[in-house]
């Protein structure tokens, strides 16, 4: 059964860089795109961006200037970096499987990481 | 970006009730519509994709319909485990965008 497990720092100061990693277990890494989504407290869901095994990425234009998503195929992992964070970036961040040119639905999700930005 | 609007924002219902949630897209998305269920403290869970295709393992009391700009999620007979927040998402164009959610509460 495919599982996504994510980790990263949960408390940041303004202007720091958010860094999260998601590992894919027991599933094909090369067949799918993998995605990052965030959810601000009490708010809805926002797509951040996606990547595939060859490193092809797409980003939300609203975050593109600050986001980098990368992949490590040797470990079946992908990572998110978001620079110059502010309080507005406080949210639960999820990794998920899906997206890409097939527009696959997000069918497998990580457990989520709460990231708080506070001075 | 395609804007997704859900209604109602919340609904109170009893076990056994039929619940209908509507999602409207700001432009034609054909059948590129996905529904998720989210419970407090948990990640969203995929219910329906392609507007009407039930994800494996999802109970048949859930159904989806619609195309173009108007879509519905129907729970035919609400069960205690169905009290949650439901989100629609368009997969027609990038960036994927989500509706604001519909909270289904116990009456």
Coordinates of C-alpha atoms in Angstrom, one line a residue:
Chain A
X1 CA 0.0 0.0 0.0
X2 CA 1.4 3.3 -1.1
X3 CA 2.2 5.7 1.8
X4 CA 3.6 9.2 1.8
X5 CA 5.4 10.3 4.9
X6 CA 6.6 13.9 5.3
X7 CA 8.8 15.9 7.7
X8 CA 10.4 19.2 8.3
X9 CA 10.7 22.2 10.6
X10 CA 7.5 23.4 12.1
X11 CA 8.5 26.8 13.5
X12 CA 10.1 29.5 11.5
X13 CA 10.9 33.2 11.9
X14 CA 9.9 35.7 9.2
X15 CA 12.3 35.8 6.3
X16 CA 13.5 32.2 6.9
X17 CA 13.2 29.3 4.4
X18 CA 10.6 26.6 4.8
X19 CA 11.9 23.2 4.0
X20 CA 9.9 20.0 3.9
X21 CA 10.5 16.5 2.5
X22 CA 8.1 13.7 1.5
X23 CA 9.0 10.1 1.1
X24 CA 7.1 7.7 -1.1
X25 CA 6.8 4.1 0.2
X26 CA 5.7 1.0 -1.5
X27 CA 4.7 2.5 -4.8
X28 CA 5.8 3.5 -8.2
X29 CA 7.7 6.7 -8.1
X30 CA 8.3 7.1 -11.8
X31 CA 4.7 6.8 -12.9
X32 CA 3.2 9.8 -11.1
X33 CA 3.5 13.4 -10.4
X34 CA 3.8 14.5 -6.8
X35 CA 2.3 17.7 -5.3
X36 CA 2.5 20.1 -2.4
X37 CA -0.7 21.6 -1.1
X38 CA -1.2 23.9 1.9
X39 CA -4.1 24.8 4.1
X40 CA -4.1 27.9 6.2
X41 CA -5.7 27.7 9.7
X42 CA -9.5 27.6 9.2
X43 CA -9.1 28.2 5.5
X44 CA -9.3 26.2 2.3
X45 CA -6.7 24.4 0.2
X46 CA -4.1 26.0 -2.0
X47 CA -2.0 24.1 -4.5
X48 CA 1.7 25.0 -4.3
X49 CA 3.3 23.0 -7.1
X50 CA 4.3 19.6 -8.5
X51 CA 7.2 17.5 -9.7
X52 CA 7.8 14.2 -11.4
X53 CA 10.7 11.7 -11.2
X54 CA 12.6 13.4 -13.9
X55 CA 12.4 16.8 -12.2
X56 CA 9.8 18.4 -14.3
X57 CA 8.1 21.0 -12.2
X58 CA 5.1 23.3 -12.3
X59 CA 4.4 26.0 -9.7
X60 CA 1.5 28.1 -8.6
X61 CA 2.1 31.6 -10.2
X62 CA 1.2 33.2 -6.9
X63 CA 4.2 31.5 -5.2
X64 CA 6.5 30.8 -8.1
X65 CA 9.1 33.4 -7.1
X66 CA 9.7 31.8 -3.7
X67 CA 9.1 28.1 -4.4
X68 CA 11.4 25.3 -5.4
X69 CA 10.4 21.7 -5.6
X70 CA 13.1 19.1 -6.1
X71 CA 13.3 15.3 -6.3
X72 CA 15.7 12.6 -5.1
X73 CA 14.9 9.5 -7.1
X74 CA 17.5 7.4 -5.2
X75 CA 15.5 7.8 -2.1
X76 CA 12.0 8.1 -3.6
X77 CA 11.7 11.5 -2.0
X78 CA 10.7 15.0 -3.1
X79 CA 11.1 18.3 -1.2
X80 CA 9.7 21.7 -0.9
X81 CA 11.5 25.0 -0.2
X82 CA 9.7 28.3 0.3
X83 CA 11.9 31.3 0.8
X84 CA 11.3 34.5 2.7
X85 CA 8.3 33.2 4.7
X86 CA 5.9 35.5 6.5
X87 CA 3.0 35.0 8.8
X88 CA 0.8 34.5 5.7
X89 CA 2.7 31.2 5.1
X90 CA 1.5 29.7 8.3
X91 CA -0.4 26.6 7.3
X92 CA -0.6 22.9 7.3
X93 CA 1.5 21.6 4.4
X94 CA 0.6 18.4 2.7
X95 CA 2.4 16.3 0.1
X96 CA 0.2 14.2 -2.2
X97 CA 0.3 12.0 -5.2
X98 CA -1.3 13.2 -8.4
X99 CA -1.4 16.1 -10.8
X100 CA 0.7 16.3 -13.9
X101 CA -0.4 16.4 -17.5
X102 CA -3.0 13.6 -16.9
X103 CA -4.5 15.9 -14.1
X104 CA -4.6 12.9 -11.8
X105 CA -6.7 13.5 -8.7
X106 CA -4.7 13.6 -5.4
X107 CA -5.3 10.1 -4.2
X108 CA -2.7 9.6 -1.6
X109 CA -1.7 12.2 1.0
X110 CA 0.9 12.7 3.6
X111 CA 0.0 13.2 7.2
X112 CA 0.5 17.0 7.0
X113 CA 3.1 19.3 8.7
X114 CA 1.9 22.3 10.6
X115 CA 4.3 25.2 9.9
X116 CA 4.1 28.3 12.0
X117 CA 5.8 31.5 11.1
X118 CA 6.3 33.8 14.1
X119 CA 8.9 36.2 15.4
Chain B
X1 CA -7.1 31.0 -12.3
X2 CA -10.4 29.1 -12.3
X3 CA -12.5 30.0 -9.3
X4 CA -14.5 27.3 -7.6
X5 CA -17.5 28.2 -5.4
X6 CA -19.3 25.8 -3.1
X7 CA -22.7 26.0 -1.6
X8 CA -23.8 25.9 1.1
X9 CA -20.8 26.7 3.2
X10 CA -22.3 24.6 5.9
X11 CA -25.3 22.3 6.3
X12 CA -26.9 20.7 9.4
X13 CA -28.3 17.2 8.8
X14 CA -29.3 14.1 10.6
X15 CA -28.2 10.5 10.1
X16 CA -30.2 9.1 7.2
X17 CA -30.7 12.4 5.5
X18 CA -29.9 13.0 1.8
X19 CA -27.3 15.8 1.5
X20 CA -26.5 17.7 -1.7
X21 CA -23.5 20.0 -2.1
X22 CA -23.0 22.2 -5.1
X23 CA -19.8 23.4 -6.7
X24 CA -19.6 26.0 -9.5
X25 CA -16.7 26.7 -11.7
X26 CA -16.0 30.2 -13.1
X27 CA -15.5 28.7 -16.5
X28 CA -16.2 25.4 -18.4
X29 CA -14.1 22.6 -16.9
X30 CA -15.9 19.7 -18.7
X31 CA -15.8 16.8 -16.2
X32 CA -12.5 17.7 -14.7
X33 CA -13.9 17.9 -11.2
X34 CA -12.8 16.1 -8.0
X35 CA -14.4 15.8 -4.6
X36 CA -12.6 15.3 -1.3
X37 CA -13.7 14.7 2.3
X38 CA -11.6 16.1 5.2
X39 CA -12.0 15.3 8.8
X40 CA -10.5 17.5 11.6
X41 CA -6.8 17.1 11.9
X42 CA -6.6 14.8 8.9
X43 CA -5.5 15.1 5.3
X44 CA -8.2 15.2 2.6
X45 CA -9.5 11.9 1.3
X46 CA -10.3 11.4 -2.4
X47 CA -14.0 10.5 -2.9
X48 CA -14.8 11.2 -6.6
X49 CA -12.8 12.1 -9.7
X50 CA -13.9 12.9 -13.2
X51 CA -17.0 14.4 -11.8
X52 CA -18.8 11.1 -11.2
X53 CA -16.2 8.3 -10.9
X54 CA -16.2 6.8 -7.4
X55 CA -12.7 6.2 -6.0
X56 CA -12.0 2.6 -5.0
X57 CA -13.1 1.9 -1.4
X58 CA -15.5 4.8 -1.2
X59 CA -19.1 3.8 -0.1
X60 CA -21.7 3.9 -2.9
X61 CA -23.9 6.4 -0.9
X62 CA -21.5 9.0 -2.3
X63 CA -22.2 10.1 -5.9
X64 CA -21.2 13.0 -8.1
X65 CA -22.7 14.5 -11.2
X66 CA -22.5 17.5 -13.5
X67 CA -20.3 18.9 -16.3
X68 CA -19.3 22.3 -17.6
X69 CA -19.7 24.7 -14.7
X70 CA -22.1 23.1 -12.2
X71 CA -21.5 20.0 -10.2
X72 CA -23.1 18.2 -7.3
X73 CA -21.9 15.8 -4.6
X74 CA -24.8 13.7 -3.1
X75 CA -24.7 11.7 0.0
X76 CA -27.8 9.5 -0.3
X77 CA -28.1 8.5 3.4
X78 CA -25.8 10.3 5.8
X79 CA -23.9 8.2 8.2
X80 CA -22.2 9.2 11.4
X81 CA -18.7 8.9 9.8
X82 CA -19.8 11.3 7.0
X83 CA -19.8 14.4 9.2
X84 CA -16.8 16.3 7.8
X85 CA -15.9 19.1 5.4
X86 CA -16.1 18.5 1.7
X87 CA -14.1 20.2 -1.0
X88 CA -14.3 20.3 -4.8
X89 CA -11.2 20.9 -7.0
X90 CA -10.9 21.6 -10.7
X91 CA -8.3 19.6 -12.6
X92 CA -9.0 21.3 -16.0
X93 CA -6.1 23.7 -15.9
X94 CA -3.1 24.8 -13.9
X95 CA -3.1 25.8 -11.1
X96 CA -5.6 23.3 -9.7
X97 CA -8.0 25.2 -7.5
X98 CA -10.3 24.2 -4.7
X99 CA -13.6 25.3 -3.5
X100 CA -14.0 26.9 -0.1
X101 CA -15.5 23.8 1.5
X102 CA -18.8 22.7 2.8
X103 CA -19.0 21.6 6.4
X104 CA -21.6 18.9 7.1
X105 CA -22.6 19.1 10.7
X106 CA -24.8 17.0 13.0
X107 CA -28.3 18.4 13.4

